[in-house]
DNA sequence: ACTCCTTTGAAGTAG
DNA sequence: CTACTTCAAAGGAGT
């Protein structure tokens, strides 16, 4: 599990999930994260559209200008905040022209406290996330910084000029243990696709059990549509944005983030934005009510009776594997067993950190560029992923960890192997062997210097104990090989 | 209709 | 333990 050293070093410690090579070795990229956000889009676009060299608009001088003085470990967080603001300024005129979504109603403040800081205090990043938007939400919603924050922290859901949300913000800022303890960092559910595992990435109230909402949300009525916003469930942090109506018609880059009561902002179908998976707390609560061994055998139904999104009906995908599905009885003979297995739902893997990140950011990237091809989008997302700060990555790692935990609780006997079609070694689809040199044959690599990362030198490797050399070498041949 | 592409990370298997 | 494979999401593109 990623851990943030709350003290002097921002090293994530022994976590083997965070790749620390970008901490210093990728300083340039990290520094240019702000600009890379606009550049990578242009880069990929240009490479895909054969417009080479157009990425020069992010000129080298500006690159040098972006390069902050060598940062120290102690000043890292400060730098990070500075970079946030700086990026916000820059992106105001860049590709990241935040669409005007004056009504984007909420601010969702991810609580990054908890596991990241040994003392349990709010991490500096979290403070940053809290403080800045709190001031920002009073300013223009088109504020570059806010746009950036919303880009950077799509979970930050800013409602401008809404007293209720201000009150909500106050509440969020209040030292309520629920806010502090809840480590929930909600990731959103793409309306496109019912996410298989959306316990932590769901704030659709659609399936939330209406409970007793906080007083400040009691009369939460959408000012635009007049549609009452569904209240927060009792055990859901008010951080969760439940702002269906307002954003529906507003071209917000994170419109997909919002529960769809109106029209989806992006060319995405109204998949229903179902989040049958309760939130972490909800699930944990439900877990307390339904211990793992009491999880209903019909996994297609959650404890709430709502079809579980992680389960794909057998018609979609089938695999022959044994699991602990309660509906299976060993006494049945093979035919019936086969039928049982046919009916057996396909439990998908929990999403890892990057997948969660992709899910959250994809729509935004798609909205910011004309690219629709997922391969290209994923390239951008991959680069952005590496450009993320540790705290931001840690957020997703933690989220993924919770997803895995939740998945384990819900499906104790499930194994990733269950989803192996034909089993290990029998490839369902032959993946092209990626030799480093082979990968470099990609035109994007040549046309797109931004798609590459500086080669990792041995010095850099030694500088970071947690650097997963092997992982990086195998996972990022493209970056490891200097294009 | 199906597969590939493309990304990272988790988890599984084989040696 | 290491290396490798598969799958998770996504949707356009190709077969």
Coordinates of C-alpha atoms (C1' of nucleotides) in Angstrom, one line a residue:
Chain A
X1 CA 0.0 0.0 0.0
X2 CA 1.3 3.4 -0.8
X3 CA 2.2 5.4 2.1
X4 CA 3.0 8.9 2.2
X5 CA 5.6 10.0 4.6
X6 CA 4.0 12.7 6.3
X7 CA 7.2 13.9 7.6
X8 CA 10.1 15.4 5.8
X9 CA 10.4 13.0 3.0
X10 CA 7.6 12.5 0.7
X11 CA 8.9 9.2 -0.2
X12 CA 6.1 6.7 -0.4
X13 CA 8.1 4.3 1.6
X14 CA 8.1 0.7 1.0
X15 CA 5.2 0.7 -1.3
X16 CA 5.9 -1.2 -4.3
X17 CA 3.1 0.4 -6.2
X18 CA 4.3 3.8 -6.7
X19 CA 6.9 4.3 -9.1
X20 CA 9.2 6.7 -7.7
X21 CA 11.4 7.1 -10.7
X22 CA 9.5 10.2 -11.6
X23 CA 10.2 11.7 -8.3
X24 CA 13.4 13.0 -9.5
X25 CA 14.5 11.3 -12.6
X26 CA 11.3 12.3 -14.2
X27 CA 11.5 15.7 -12.7
X28 CA 11.3 17.3 -16.0
X29 CA 8.2 15.4 -16.8
X30 CA 6.8 16.1 -13.5
X31 CA 7.6 19.7 -13.8
X32 CA 6.2 19.7 -17.2
X33 CA 3.2 17.9 -16.0
X34 CA 1.3 21.0 -16.2
X35 CA 2.3 21.8 -19.7
X36 CA 2.4 18.2 -20.7
X37 CA -1.3 18.0 -20.1
X38 CA -1.8 20.3 -22.9
X39 CA 1.1 19.1 -24.8
X40 CA 0.4 15.5 -24.8
X41 CA -2.9 16.0 -26.4
X42 CA -1.4 18.1 -29.0
X43 CA 1.4 15.6 -29.4
X44 CA -0.7 12.6 -29.8
X45 CA -3.0 14.5 -32.0
X46 CA -0.2 15.7 -34.1
X47 CA 1.3 12.3 -34.3
X48 CA -1.9 10.7 -35.2
X49 CA -2.8 13.3 -37.7
X50 CA 0.6 13.4 -39.0
X51 CA 1.1 16.9 -38.0
X52 CA 4.6 16.5 -36.8
X53 CA 6.4 19.2 -34.9
X54 CA 3.3 21.0 -34.0
X55 CA 4.0 20.3 -30.5
X56 CA 6.7 22.9 -30.7
X57 CA 4.2 25.4 -29.6
X58 CA 5.1 24.3 -26.2
X59 CA 8.4 25.8 -26.9
X60 CA 11.6 25.0 -25.2
X61 CA 11.9 28.3 -23.6
X62 CA 8.6 27.9 -22.1
X63 CA 9.8 24.5 -21.0
X64 CA 12.7 26.1 -19.3
X65 CA 10.4 28.7 -17.9
X66 CA 8.3 25.9 -16.4
X67 CA 11.2 24.3 -14.9
X68 CA 11.2 25.4 -11.3
X69 CA 14.4 25.6 -9.4
X70 CA 15.7 22.4 -8.0
X71 CA 13.3 21.4 -5.4
X72 CA 14.1 19.9 -2.1
X73 CA 12.3 17.2 -0.5
X74 CA 10.9 19.6 2.1
X75 CA 9.6 22.0 -0.5
X76 CA 8.1 19.3 -2.6
X77 CA 4.6 19.9 -1.5
X78 CA 4.9 23.5 -1.8
X79 CA 6.2 23.1 -5.2
X80 CA 3.4 20.9 -6.0
X81 CA 0.9 23.4 -5.0
X82 CA 2.7 26.1 -6.9
X83 CA 2.7 23.9 -9.9
X84 CA -0.9 23.5 -9.5
X85 CA -1.5 27.1 -9.6
X86 CA 1.0 27.7 -12.3
X87 CA -0.6 25.0 -14.4
X88 CA -3.9 26.5 -13.8
X89 CA -2.7 29.8 -15.2
X90 CA -1.0 28.2 -18.1
X91 CA -3.8 26.0 -19.0
X92 CA -6.1 28.9 -19.1
X93 CA -4.7 29.7 -22.5
X94 CA -3.8 26.2 -23.5
X95 CA -5.7 23.3 -24.7
X96 CA -7.3 23.0 -21.4
X97 CA -9.7 25.8 -21.9
X98 CA -12.2 24.7 -19.4
X99 CA -15.5 24.8 -20.9
X100 CA -17.8 27.2 -19.3
X101 CA -19.9 25.2 -16.9
X102 CA -21.0 27.9 -14.7
X103 CA -23.3 25.7 -12.9
X104 CA -21.0 23.0 -12.1
X105 CA -22.3 22.7 -8.7
X106 CA -20.3 20.9 -6.2
X107 CA -17.0 20.6 -4.8
X108 CA -15.8 17.2 -3.8
X109 CA -12.9 17.1 -1.6
X110 CA -11.1 13.9 -1.6
X111 CA -9.9 13.1 1.8
X112 CA -6.4 12.0 1.4
X113 CA -5.8 11.6 5.0
X114 CA -5.6 8.3 6.6
X115 CA -3.2 5.8 5.3
X116 CA -0.9 8.2 3.7
X117 CA 0.0 10.1 6.8
X118 CA 1.2 8.0 9.7
X119 CA -0.2 10.5 12.1
X120 CA -3.5 10.4 10.4
X121 CA -3.4 14.1 9.8
X122 CA -4.7 15.6 6.7
X123 CA -2.0 15.4 4.1
X124 CA -0.7 18.7 2.8
X125 CA -2.1 17.8 -0.5
X126 CA -5.5 17.3 0.9
X127 CA -5.2 20.6 2.6
X128 CA -4.3 22.1 -0.6
X129 CA -7.2 20.5 -2.2
X130 CA -9.4 21.7 0.5
X131 CA -8.2 25.2 0.9
X132 CA -7.8 26.3 -2.6
X133 CA -11.2 25.3 -3.9
X134 CA -12.8 26.7 -0.8
X135 CA -11.6 30.1 -1.8
X136 CA -12.1 29.4 -5.4
X137 CA -15.6 28.4 -5.3
X138 CA -16.5 31.9 -4.5
X139 CA -14.7 33.2 -7.5
X140 CA -15.5 32.7 -11.1
X141 CA -16.0 29.1 -11.9
X142 CA -14.0 29.7 -15.0
X143 CA -11.0 30.6 -12.9
X144 CA -8.0 28.9 -14.4
X145 CA -7.0 27.5 -11.1
X146 CA -10.3 26.1 -10.5
X147 CA -10.4 24.7 -14.0
X148 CA -7.1 23.1 -13.3
X149 CA -8.2 21.9 -10.0
X150 CA -11.2 20.4 -11.5
X151 CA -9.1 18.8 -14.1
X152 CA -6.5 17.8 -11.6
X153 CA -9.0 16.8 -9.1
X154 CA -12.1 15.9 -10.9
X155 CA -13.4 14.8 -7.7
X156 CA -13.4 18.3 -6.6
X157 CA -16.8 19.4 -7.3
X158 CA -17.2 23.1 -7.0
X159 CA -20.4 24.7 -6.7
X160 CA -20.2 28.4 -7.2
X161 CA -22.4 30.7 -5.4
X162 CA -24.5 28.1 -3.8
X163 CA -25.0 28.6 -0.2
X164 CA -25.9 25.1 0.3
X165 CA -22.8 23.8 -1.2
X166 CA -20.9 26.4 0.7
X167 CA -22.5 25.0 3.8
X168 CA -21.5 21.7 2.5
X169 CA -18.1 22.9 2.1
X170 CA -18.0 24.2 5.5
X171 CA -19.2 20.9 6.7
X172 CA -16.6 19.2 4.7
X173 CA -14.0 21.5 6.2
X174 CA -15.3 20.8 9.6
X175 CA -13.3 18.4 11.6
X176 CA -16.0 15.9 11.5
X177 CA -14.5 12.6 12.0
X178 CA -16.6 11.3 9.2
X179 CA -14.9 13.5 6.9
X180 CA -11.5 13.0 8.1
X181 CA -11.7 9.3 8.6
X182 CA -13.4 8.6 5.4
X183 CA -10.7 7.9 3.1
X184 CA -13.1 7.8 0.3
X185 CA -11.9 9.2 -2.9
X186 CA -14.7 8.7 -5.1
X187 CA -14.0 8.0 -8.6
X188 CA -16.7 8.3 -11.0
X189 CA -18.5 6.0 -13.1
X190 CA -18.5 6.4 -16.7
X191 CA -22.1 6.4 -17.8
X192 CA -21.1 4.6 -20.8
X193 CA -20.5 1.5 -19.2
X194 CA -21.6 0.1 -16.0
X195 CA -18.5 -0.3 -14.2
X196 CA -18.1 -3.8 -12.9
X197 CA -16.7 -2.8 -9.6
X198 CA -17.8 0.5 -8.5
X199 CA -17.9 0.4 -4.8
X200 CA -15.5 3.2 -4.5
X201 CA -16.0 4.8 -7.7
X202 CA -19.6 5.4 -7.4
X203 CA -21.5 8.2 -6.3
X204 CA -24.5 7.8 -8.3
X205 CA -27.2 8.2 -5.9
X206 CA -29.4 6.3 -8.2
X207 CA -29.0 3.3 -6.1
X208 CA -28.1 4.9 -2.9
X209 CA -30.5 4.1 -0.3
X210 CA -32.2 7.3 0.6
X211 CA -31.3 8.0 4.1
X212 CA -31.3 10.9 6.3
X213 CA -29.2 13.4 4.5
X214 CA -27.3 16.0 6.3
X215 CA -29.3 18.9 7.2
X216 CA -27.6 21.1 4.7
X217 CA -28.5 18.8 2.0
X218 CA -32.0 18.2 3.0
X219 CA -33.5 20.7 0.7
X220 CA -30.9 20.3 -1.9
X221 CA -32.8 21.2 -5.0
X222 CA -31.1 21.8 -8.2
X223 CA -31.4 25.5 -8.9
X224 CA -31.7 25.0 -12.6
X225 CA -33.9 22.1 -13.0
X226 CA -35.7 22.3 -9.8
X227 CA -35.2 18.6 -9.5
X228 CA -34.4 17.7 -5.9
X229 CA -31.0 16.2 -5.6
X230 CA -31.2 12.9 -4.1
X231 CA -29.9 13.0 -0.6
X232 CA -26.8 11.5 0.5
X233 CA -27.2 8.2 2.1
X234 CA -26.5 8.2 5.7
X235 CA -23.2 6.7 5.5
X236 CA -21.9 8.5 2.5
X237 CA -19.7 11.4 2.9
X238 CA -21.1 14.7 1.8
X239 CA -18.1 14.9 -0.3
X240 CA -19.9 12.8 -2.8
X241 CA -21.3 15.0 -5.4
X242 CA -24.8 14.3 -6.0
X243 CA -25.5 16.9 -8.6
X244 CA -27.4 15.3 -11.3
X245 CA -29.4 17.9 -12.9
X246 CA -27.2 20.9 -13.1
X247 CA -24.5 19.6 -15.1
X248 CA -26.6 17.7 -17.5
X249 CA -26.6 20.4 -20.0
X250 CA -23.3 22.0 -19.3
X251 CA -20.4 20.9 -21.3
X252 CA -18.3 20.0 -18.4
X253 CA -15.2 17.9 -19.2
X254 CA -16.2 15.7 -16.3
X255 CA -19.8 15.6 -17.2
X256 CA -19.6 11.9 -17.3
X257 CA -18.8 12.2 -13.7
X258 CA -22.1 13.5 -12.9
X259 CA -25.0 11.2 -12.4
X260 CA -27.0 11.4 -15.5
X261 CA -30.3 12.8 -15.1
X262 CA -29.9 15.1 -17.9
X263 CA -28.1 14.5 -21.1
X264 CA -24.6 13.3 -21.0
X265 CA -22.2 16.0 -21.9
X266 CA -20.0 13.9 -24.0
X267 CA -21.0 11.7 -26.8
X268 CA -21.7 9.0 -24.5
X269 CA -24.8 7.1 -24.1
X270 CA -26.8 7.3 -21.0
X271 CA -25.7 4.1 -19.7
X272 CA -27.6 4.7 -16.6
X273 CA -24.7 5.7 -14.5
X274 CA -25.6 3.0 -12.3
X275 CA -23.6 2.5 -9.3
X276 CA -25.0 -0.5 -7.7
X277 CA -21.8 -0.9 -5.9
X278 CA -22.1 1.1 -2.8
X279 CA -19.3 3.3 -1.7
X280 CA -16.6 2.1 0.4
X281 CA -18.2 3.1 3.5
X282 CA -21.5 1.9 2.4
X283 CA -20.1 -1.3 1.5
X284 CA -18.1 -1.6 4.6
X285 CA -21.2 -0.9 6.4
X286 CA -23.1 -3.4 4.4
X287 CA -20.3 -5.7 5.0
X288 CA -20.8 -5.3 8.7
X289 CA -24.3 -6.1 8.1
X290 CA -23.4 -8.9 5.7
X291 CA -20.2 -10.4 6.6
X292 CA -18.3 -12.1 3.8
X293 CA -19.6 -15.4 4.7
X294 CA -23.1 -14.0 4.5
X295 CA -22.8 -12.5 1.2
X296 CA -25.8 -13.7 -0.7
X297 CA -25.0 -16.5 -3.1
X298 CA -26.6 -14.7 -6.0
X299 CA -23.8 -12.5 -6.7
X300 CA -25.5 -10.8 -9.5
X301 CA -27.4 -9.1 -6.8
X302 CA -25.8 -7.0 -4.3
X303 CA -26.9 -6.9 -0.8
X304 CA -29.1 -4.1 -1.8
X305 CA -30.7 -6.3 -4.3
X306 CA -29.2 -4.4 -7.1
X307 CA -27.4 -6.2 -9.8
X308 CA -23.7 -6.0 -9.2
X309 CA -21.9 -4.2 -11.9
X310 CA -18.9 -6.4 -11.6
X311 CA -20.9 -9.2 -12.8
X312 CA -21.3 -9.7 -16.4
X313 CA -24.1 -12.0 -17.4
X314 CA -22.8 -15.2 -18.8
X315 CA -24.1 -14.3 -22.2
X316 CA -21.5 -11.7 -22.3
X317 CA -18.7 -13.8 -21.2
X318 CA -18.3 -17.2 -19.9
X319 CA -15.5 -19.0 -18.4
X320 CA -15.1 -22.4 -17.0
X321 CA -13.7 -22.3 -13.7
X322 CA -14.5 -23.3 -10.3
X323 CA -15.3 -20.8 -7.7
X324 CA -17.1 -20.7 -4.5
X325 CA -20.3 -19.6 -5.9
X326 CA -22.8 -20.7 -3.5
X327 CA -25.3 -21.6 -6.1
X328 CA -23.0 -24.4 -7.3
X329 CA -23.5 -27.8 -5.7
X330 CA -20.9 -30.4 -6.1
X331 CA -23.6 -33.1 -6.1
X332 CA -24.9 -32.1 -9.4
X333 CA -23.7 -34.1 -12.4
X334 CA -21.7 -32.5 -15.1
X335 CA -24.5 -31.5 -17.4
X336 CA -26.3 -29.5 -14.8
X337 CA -23.0 -28.4 -13.6
X338 CA -22.2 -27.0 -17.0
X339 CA -25.4 -25.2 -17.1
X340 CA -24.7 -23.8 -13.7
X341 CA -21.4 -22.7 -14.9
X342 CA -23.0 -21.1 -17.8
X343 CA -25.2 -19.2 -15.6
X344 CA -22.4 -18.3 -13.4
X345 CA -21.7 -14.7 -13.7
X346 CA -18.5 -13.3 -14.8
X347 CA -16.9 -11.5 -12.0
X348 CA -14.5 -9.0 -13.4
X349 CA -11.3 -8.1 -11.9
X350 CA -11.1 -5.1 -9.7
X351 CA -9.7 -2.2 -11.4
X352 CA -6.2 -1.2 -10.6
X353 CA -5.1 2.2 -9.9
X354 CA -4.4 3.1 -13.4
X355 CA -7.6 1.7 -14.6
X356 CA -9.4 3.8 -12.1
X357 CA -7.5 6.8 -13.3
X358 CA -8.2 6.0 -16.8
X359 CA -11.8 5.7 -16.1
X360 CA -11.9 8.9 -14.5
X361 CA -9.9 10.9 -16.9
X362 CA -10.8 9.3 -20.2
X363 CA -13.8 11.4 -20.8
X364 CA -11.9 14.5 -20.1
X365 CA -9.2 13.6 -22.5
X366 CA -11.7 12.7 -25.1
X367 CA -13.4 16.0 -24.6
X368 CA -10.3 17.9 -24.8
X369 CA -9.2 16.5 -28.0
X370 CA -10.9 15.1 -31.0
X371 CA -9.3 11.7 -30.5
X372 CA -11.7 8.9 -30.0
X373 CA -9.4 6.0 -30.4
X374 CA -8.8 4.5 -27.1
X375 CA -5.3 3.4 -27.9
X376 CA -4.3 7.0 -28.4
X377 CA -6.3 8.1 -25.4
X378 CA -4.6 5.5 -23.4
X379 CA -1.3 6.7 -24.4
X380 CA -2.1 10.1 -23.2
X381 CA -3.5 8.7 -20.1
X382 CA -0.5 6.7 -19.5
X383 CA 1.7 9.6 -19.8
X384 CA -0.4 11.7 -17.6
X385 CA -0.4 8.9 -15.1
X386 CA 3.3 9.2 -14.9
X387 CA 3.0 12.9 -14.6
X388 CA 0.8 12.7 -11.7
X389 CA 2.1 13.6 -8.4
X390 CA 2.7 11.0 -5.8
X391 CA -0.2 12.1 -3.8
X392 CA -2.5 11.9 -6.7
X393 CA -1.2 8.5 -7.7
X394 CA -1.5 7.4 -4.2
X395 CA -5.0 8.4 -4.2
X396 CA -5.7 5.9 -7.0
X397 CA -3.6 3.3 -5.5
X398 CA -5.5 3.5 -2.3
X399 CA -8.7 3.5 -4.2
X400 CA -7.6 0.4 -6.1
X401 CA -6.6 -1.2 -2.9
X402 CA -10.0 -0.6 -1.4
X403 CA -11.5 -2.0 -4.5
X404 CA -9.5 -5.1 -4.2
X405 CA -10.4 -5.5 -0.6
X406 CA -14.0 -5.0 -1.3
X407 CA -13.8 -7.4 -4.1
X408 CA -12.3 -9.9 -1.9
X409 CA -15.0 -9.4 0.6
X410 CA -17.7 -9.7 -1.9
X411 CA -16.2 -12.6 -3.7
X412 CA -14.0 -14.5 -1.2
X413 CA -13.3 -17.3 -3.5
X414 CA -12.8 -15.4 -6.6
X415 CA -9.6 -15.6 -8.3
X416 CA -8.2 -13.7 -11.3
X417 CA -7.6 -17.0 -12.7
X418 CA -11.3 -17.5 -13.0
X419 CA -11.3 -15.0 -15.7
X420 CA -8.5 -16.6 -17.6
X421 CA -10.1 -17.8 -20.8
X422 CA -8.7 -21.2 -21.5
X423 CA -6.4 -20.8 -18.6
X424 CA -2.9 -19.6 -18.3
X425 CA -0.8 -20.2 -21.3
X426 CA -3.6 -20.6 -23.7
X427 CA -3.9 -17.2 -24.9
X428 CA -7.3 -15.9 -25.7
X429 CA -5.8 -13.3 -27.9
X430 CA -2.3 -13.3 -28.9
X431 CA -0.6 -10.2 -27.7
X432 CA 2.0 -8.8 -29.8
X433 CA 5.3 -9.3 -28.1
X434 CA 6.7 -6.0 -27.2
X435 CA 10.3 -5.8 -27.7
X436 CA 11.7 -2.5 -26.7
X437 CA 13.0 -1.8 -30.1
X438 CA 9.8 -3.0 -31.6
X439 CA 7.9 -0.7 -29.5
X440 CA 9.9 2.2 -30.7
X441 CA 8.8 1.5 -34.2
X442 CA 5.6 3.2 -33.3
X443 CA 5.3 6.3 -35.2
X444 CA 4.1 8.2 -32.2
X445 CA 7.3 7.6 -30.6
X446 CA 9.3 9.3 -33.3
X447 CA 6.8 11.9 -34.1
X448 CA 6.2 12.5 -30.5
X449 CA 9.0 13.2 -28.2
X450 CA 6.5 13.9 -25.5
X451 CA 5.4 10.3 -25.6
X452 CA 8.7 9.3 -24.3
X453 CA 10.3 9.7 -21.0
X454 CA 13.8 10.4 -20.3
X455 CA 15.9 7.3 -20.1
X456 CA 16.5 6.1 -16.6
X457 CA 20.1 6.2 -15.8
X458 CA 21.8 4.0 -13.4
X459 CA 22.3 7.0 -11.2
X460 CA 18.7 7.7 -11.1
X461 CA 18.0 4.1 -10.3
X462 CA 20.3 4.2 -7.4
X463 CA 18.8 7.4 -6.3
X464 CA 15.5 5.8 -5.7
X465 CA 15.3 2.7 -3.7
X466 CA 11.7 2.1 -4.6
X467 CA 12.2 2.4 -8.2
X468 CA 10.9 -0.6 -9.8
X469 CA 13.5 -1.0 -12.4
X470 CA 12.2 -4.1 -13.8
X471 CA 8.7 -3.1 -13.8
X472 CA 9.6 0.1 -15.5
X473 CA 11.7 -1.6 -17.9
X474 CA 9.0 -4.1 -18.9
X475 CA 6.1 -1.8 -18.5
X476 CA 7.6 1.2 -20.1
X477 CA 9.8 0.0 -22.8
X478 CA 8.8 3.0 -24.7
X479 CA 10.0 5.3 -22.0
X480 CA 13.0 3.3 -21.1
X481 CA 14.2 3.4 -24.6
X482 CA 15.2 6.9 -25.5
X483 CA 13.3 7.6 -28.6
Chain B
dA1 C1' -19.0 -10.2 -34.8
dC2 C1' -14.7 -10.5 -33.4
dT3 C1' -9.9 -8.9 -32.5
dC4 C1' -6.4 -5.5 -32.1
dC5 C1' -4.5 -1.5 -30.2
dT6 C1' -2.7 0.9 -26.0
dT7 C1' -1.9 2.0 -21.3
dT8 C1' -0.6 0.3 -16.0
dG9 C1' -1.2 -2.7 -12.3
dA10 C1' -2.6 -7.0 -10.1
dA11 C1' -2.5 -11.6 -10.0
dG12 C1' -1.7 -15.9 -11.9
dT13 C1' 1.6 -19.6 -13.8
dA14 C1' 5.9 -21.7 -15.2
dG15 C1' 10.6 -22.6 -14.6
Chain C
dC1 C1' 12.5 -15.4 -7.2
dT2 C1' 12.1 -14.1 -12.0
dA3 C1' 9.9 -13.8 -16.2
dC4 C1' 6.0 -14.0 -18.6
dT5 C1' 0.9 -14.0 -19.4
dT6 C1' -3.8 -12.5 -18.8
dC7 C1' -7.2 -9.3 -17.7
dA8 C1' -9.3 -5.2 -16.2
dA9 C1' -11.6 -0.2 -19.4
dA10 C1' -12.4 2.0 -23.7
dG11 C1' -13.8 2.6 -28.5
dG12 C1' -12.2 3.3 -33.1
dA13 C1' -10.2 0.5 -36.7
dG14 C1' -9.4 -3.5 -39.1
dT15 C1' -10.5 -8.3 -40.5

